[in-house]
């Protein structure tokens, strides 16, 4: 079910996530990174994806923390030496830098969790179709084959057990061998059938001229407004970044953080960029909640509810 | 236009020649013209767009991952602008009722839905000519009927020319304007369906009769002068067949009443006569054996009482919180039986076979095999069995797995090769042989395990009438060797003809079972075409043979 | 809009590349630059796919092999770094050549990550598996690759190379700490995982080699596919 930010045109979401990734990679500043993490986390929770976030978190934290630990161990730049570890100086700056890098990594990880939910691969491919039609087609075909092959593999596994090929029994060696036999059966069968797929493609005129792209997505007024907003609010931080703002210099010694008007403007604009989808999602949530309470008589709630929702389906 | 003929008769080759993009490689002579122009001179767009083709296998034709994507695929190929695509898509989705499916991934669709999608996707290019290569052979009867109805509508309402090759002629032939019979690459017949029936009637033992709808076959069987019968009187559908039978009966009843009382042959009289006939029919058969159709013509021993396999209150579901596919199902199987299990789509027929073979373990209930009894399972798709490069290797490995010592393995293999007529294919790749041969090879592999019970999943799917008969003979042969056979099938005619017992699977359990005659005659819809046609007259008759056997009685009494 | 698409894309690409360079030189922040460089290496190979004449049969073949490779990753999800993908990519490249090998590897990585989760590692995996295919295709006519032992050694080496490539995106986040010591630590910490990958490659190749090349070659011959 798509609603809120997820139901917007893929290009909007793509611009948003590309922008966030860009900021994560460029704006080396704890305030910005923390804002990004907070914004994304809140968006995920609003979209009901908190569980997914929690599931991935241990692994991501491990990766991120390892960076924070490794940096001071191997980097000895910086003015303030905290202590010596195995005859190597551990500096305050290196520790801080490691922590910053941890923030960057966490931002990127959380960004991708949100991205996976909002920009599904077919949306991504839709955006790609104009630039690389054949790659897109190939990827989409592969995406169709994967569930088909999984089902076939299950059938094959079941039937080959009759002839003693069973990837679930025996030593690891024989299990792996049997697993490969099953894959080979899948390969042979699927290749044979693929020729029929190719015929059907040809029969429907594949390759006689340049393909056009059909999209179920329509760039509506709200999408355009969002794109505009993203562009404007995205440019401002980039502009200031090029002027040297929004980056915390840690080496050789950390500069004190001070906020001038330029930093404030940059941060405000950045916040607009990061938080707009949140506002959108929140608004929709609120609308639903209020409409459920007021406008529908309880007897017909379910029916009108679903009908209304289906009109929202992209 | 309907193309018919045995598998390997050149139907597919012909259709492919009509579709330029798919013309097979080889030596071509002669010319194919489309709208007066040679096909090879058509511009590519016209050739692809105006001649559409739908193939046999619903899954293999689909290219994209979701329904709307698949529908758009052909239009994208033609480079239509988005606005055109949108309106055409809307139109077709409405026509086919695909709207609720539009955003579904392909793998959630049923076979019938997939085939309709394939048809819709071709129609988006607005073809003038549709070529269909056995499009319903992989579908269940309900889906197949729906598909053919859709085709009929397209033909009637949009005047699309349809050329279809089919084995399922019961529904298609009455709709056809023209019938073409292809055999060994030659055109053996061309004309209207009724012409075709009459032609077949002139040559009493032609194999072409197998292609006729049942009503026509019954007509030919009972009407010795069918070859010269007036065209309109030849029945093609059940309704026509029934009307014709009743007209015959009217004559017979008329005679009867004339002789007896000189009355006017009223309805009361007629029905009395019929009731008498039915009793006579039963009386005729009962003392010999439990009524089994065509039973007398077979040499299969009567089933014994030795229990081979029993299912006791078996309950099965695929996932922990999934639906129960089988619910407290109980079933027994005796030696020498041929048990046909029928049921709708998704009723759990294949699951039942898997459970019976021990491939799946039921959550509750038990499947018990008799002492030392083994079972073999033949899945719908024989390709699942093959993992080697030649037929010989497949069989050898299987014999090895079955634990047959070298010499016995050789003997067993050569015996099976002979039975299944696969001797010439030993060195072929299992994927290179024909579908029927693949099925036989898979069956031979299963037989190497020397099972006492053979479980077959839809063995008649996609077979032409001749192949079905050969399969039946094979099964009869196996039964005479003491093998019990369980088959799940949609093919009512096949079950009625060859099964010794039939069972209906519905809602996870066996709802009714019995000998074919009782089983089917108690059904109203789920019964053979013959039975539907003659049930008022001979309620227990299921096959043409049954009718023919009793008809003389009927006729002589009148 | 459509007319300006390519200039627009190129302009955007150059802009991001510029940003990346600035960031790298000014702040010693290499994350963006690494992504740009990756894109630059992947681009010509995908461009080649877009441009070369390709029959529908060949396209479907690529899709099937990519999908089989992607599917093969799923049952082994529980075992870290045991991925038959590498072996399948190597064999496909061995039969169908470097370009096909690259495409199969890259697409398999992209599509299988739909199930495993896309992340910053996706382009790196696409790159690594693409390179597995590309190199296997380039070397397929050497005498040692034609021998089973050579192919197994090749798979073994790539098991480590793959891990090392995947370590890069991690190392990049530590520009100041970069030293041979760090590299050694990172590579030592992933040693057992890489070894598992390498050994599983050898094993899968040993099991698959004969049968699969036969199957693939049969198809190439039967339908005249992807002959270079």
PDB file of C-alpha atoms in Angstrom, chain A residues 137 140-141 143-144 147-148 151 155-156 158-164 181 184-185 188-189 192-193 196-197 199-206 208-216 218 314, chain B residues 16 19 21-22 45 57 59-65 68-70 73 76-80 85-86 89 103 106-107 121 354 359 377 381 383-388 394 397-398 401 431 445:
ATOM      1  CA  UNK A 137      14.659  -4.272 -19.773  1.00  0.00           C
ATOM      2  CA  UNK A 140      13.172  -6.154 -15.226  1.00  0.00           C
ATOM      3  CA  UNK A 141      13.254  -9.504 -16.981  1.00  0.00           C
ATOM      4  CA  UNK A 143      13.326  -9.524 -11.694  1.00  0.00           C
ATOM      5  CA  UNK A 144      10.483 -11.446 -13.245  1.00  0.00           C
ATOM      6  CA  UNK A 147      10.350 -15.551  -8.198  1.00  0.00           C
ATOM      7  CA  UNK A 148       9.555 -17.883 -11.091  1.00  0.00           C
ATOM      8  CA  UNK A 151       9.134 -21.651  -7.433  1.00  0.00           C
ATOM      9  CA  UNK A 155       9.375 -28.080  -7.425  1.00  0.00           C
ATOM     10  CA  UNK A 156      12.662 -29.489  -8.614  1.00  0.00           C
ATOM     11  CA  UNK A 158      10.679 -31.907  -4.267  1.00  0.00           C
ATOM     12  CA  UNK A 159      10.771 -34.118  -7.320  1.00  0.00           C
ATOM     13  CA  UNK A 160      14.485 -34.819  -7.435  1.00  0.00           C
ATOM     14  CA  UNK A 161      14.207 -36.272  -3.978  1.00  0.00           C
ATOM     15  CA  UNK A 162      12.580 -39.195  -5.757  1.00  0.00           C
ATOM     16  CA  UNK A 163      15.859 -39.914  -7.476  1.00  0.00           C
ATOM     17  CA  UNK A 164      17.924 -39.434  -4.372  1.00  0.00           C
ATOM     18  CA  UNK A 181      22.530 -30.565  -9.366  1.00  0.00           C
ATOM     19  CA  UNK A 184      21.629 -27.348 -13.056  1.00  0.00           C
ATOM     20  CA  UNK A 185      18.195 -28.831 -13.632  1.00  0.00           C
ATOM     21  CA  UNK A 188      18.606 -26.392 -18.326  1.00  0.00           C
ATOM     22  CA  UNK A 189      14.880 -26.160 -18.011  1.00  0.00           C
ATOM     23  CA  UNK A 192      14.857 -24.091 -22.890  1.00  0.00           C
ATOM     24  CA  UNK A 193      11.862 -22.082 -21.847  1.00  0.00           C
ATOM     25  CA  UNK A 196       9.955 -19.369 -25.966  1.00  0.00           C
ATOM     26  CA  UNK A 197      10.133 -16.096 -24.075  1.00  0.00           C
ATOM     27  CA  UNK A 199       9.996 -15.862 -29.434  1.00  0.00           C
ATOM     28  CA  UNK A 200       7.159 -14.158 -27.662  1.00  0.00           C
ATOM     29  CA  UNK A 201       9.219 -10.966 -27.449  1.00  0.00           C
ATOM     30  CA  UNK A 202       9.943 -11.101 -31.122  1.00  0.00           C
ATOM     31  CA  UNK A 203       6.350 -11.879 -31.979  1.00  0.00           C
ATOM     32  CA  UNK A 204       5.345  -8.726 -30.202  1.00  0.00           C
ATOM     33  CA  UNK A 205       7.700  -6.608 -32.194  1.00  0.00           C
ATOM     34  CA  UNK A 206      10.767  -6.401 -29.999  1.00  0.00           C
ATOM     35  CA  UNK A 208      11.954  -3.439 -34.801  1.00  0.00           C
ATOM     36  CA  UNK A 209      12.347   0.116 -33.634  1.00  0.00           C
ATOM     37  CA  UNK A 210      13.385   2.213 -30.684  1.00  0.00           C
ATOM     38  CA  UNK A 211      11.335   1.388 -27.663  1.00  0.00           C
ATOM     39  CA  UNK A 212       9.253   4.002 -25.942  1.00  0.00           C
ATOM     40  CA  UNK A 213       8.682   4.018 -22.199  1.00  0.00           C
ATOM     41  CA  UNK A 214       5.348   3.608 -20.539  1.00  0.00           C
ATOM     42  CA  UNK A 215       5.103   4.706 -16.953  1.00  0.00           C
ATOM     43  CA  UNK A 216       2.306   4.359 -14.504  1.00  0.00           C
ATOM     44  CA  UNK A 218       2.440  10.866 -13.591  1.00  0.00           C
ATOM     45  CA  UNK A 314      -0.703   5.681  -7.619  1.00  0.00           C
TER      46      UNK A 314
ATOM     47  CA  UNK B  16       5.093 -20.130 -37.252  1.00  0.00           C
ATOM     48  CA  UNK B  19       4.154 -15.253 -38.213  1.00  0.00           C
ATOM     49  CA  UNK B  21       9.334 -13.120 -37.084  1.00  0.00           C
ATOM     50  CA  UNK B  22       9.204 -16.734 -36.002  1.00  0.00           C
ATOM     51  CA  UNK B  45       5.719  -2.965 -37.805  1.00  0.00           C
ATOM     52  CA  UNK B  57       3.025 -22.265 -22.358  1.00  0.00           C
ATOM     53  CA  UNK B  59       4.581 -18.795 -18.231  1.00  0.00           C
ATOM     54  CA  UNK B  60       7.250 -18.808 -20.868  1.00  0.00           C
ATOM     55  CA  UNK B  61       5.663 -16.035 -22.906  1.00  0.00           C
ATOM     56  CA  UNK B  62       5.680 -13.431 -20.199  1.00  0.00           C
ATOM     57  CA  UNK B  63       8.613 -11.075 -20.268  1.00  0.00           C
ATOM     58  CA  UNK B  64       8.046  -8.477 -17.586  1.00  0.00           C
ATOM     59  CA  UNK B  65       7.545  -8.568 -13.846  1.00  0.00           C
ATOM     60  CA  UNK B  68       0.885  -3.470 -16.383  1.00  0.00           C
ATOM     61  CA  UNK B  69       4.496  -3.759 -17.445  1.00  0.00           C
ATOM     62  CA  UNK B  70       3.765  -6.842 -19.453  1.00  0.00           C
ATOM     63  CA  UNK B  73       5.752  -4.256 -23.317  1.00  0.00           C
ATOM     64  CA  UNK B  76       6.729  -0.001 -26.005  1.00  0.00           C
ATOM     65  CA  UNK B  77       8.284  -2.170 -28.686  1.00  0.00           C
ATOM     66  CA  UNK B  78       6.250  -0.390 -31.303  1.00  0.00           C
ATOM     67  CA  UNK B  79       7.326   2.932 -29.871  1.00  0.00           C
ATOM     68  CA  UNK B  80       3.852   4.275 -29.209  1.00  0.00           C
ATOM     69  CA  UNK B  85      -0.468   3.453 -24.600  1.00  0.00           C
ATOM     70  CA  UNK B  86      -2.501   4.712 -21.714  1.00  0.00           C
ATOM     71  CA  UNK B  89      -4.259  -0.142 -21.905  1.00  0.00           C
ATOM     72  CA  UNK B 103      -0.258  -3.893 -10.255  1.00  0.00           C
ATOM     73  CA  UNK B 106       3.144 -11.967 -12.539  1.00  0.00           C
ATOM     74  CA  UNK B 107       3.912 -14.835 -10.211  1.00  0.00           C
ATOM     75  CA  UNK B 121      -0.874  -8.083 -24.526  1.00  0.00           C
ATOM     76  CA  UNK B 354       2.773 -35.357  -2.854  1.00  0.00           C
ATOM     77  CA  UNK B 359       7.261 -36.043  -0.414  1.00  0.00           C
ATOM     78  CA  UNK B 377       5.255 -40.325  -8.505  1.00  0.00           C
ATOM     79  CA  UNK B 381       6.138 -31.575 -15.707  1.00  0.00           C
ATOM     80  CA  UNK B 383      11.395 -31.813 -17.093  1.00  0.00           C
ATOM     81  CA  UNK B 384      11.683 -31.818 -13.322  1.00  0.00           C
ATOM     82  CA  UNK B 385      13.178 -35.298 -13.510  1.00  0.00           C
ATOM     83  CA  UNK B 386      16.045 -34.757 -15.883  1.00  0.00           C
ATOM     84  CA  UNK B 387      19.517 -33.858 -14.803  1.00  0.00           C
ATOM     85  CA  UNK B 388      21.796 -35.710 -17.214  1.00  0.00           C
ATOM     86  CA  UNK B 394      19.167 -40.672 -16.871  1.00  0.00           C
ATOM     87  CA  UNK B 397      21.586 -43.246 -12.741  1.00  0.00           C
ATOM     88  CA  UNK B 398      18.025 -43.979 -11.765  1.00  0.00           C
ATOM     89  CA  UNK B 401      19.715 -45.232  -7.220  1.00  0.00           C
ATOM     90  CA  UNK B 431      15.266 -31.828 -23.480  1.00  0.00           C
ATOM     91  CA  UNK B 445      12.482 -43.572 -14.666  1.00  0.00           C
TER      92      UNK B 445
END
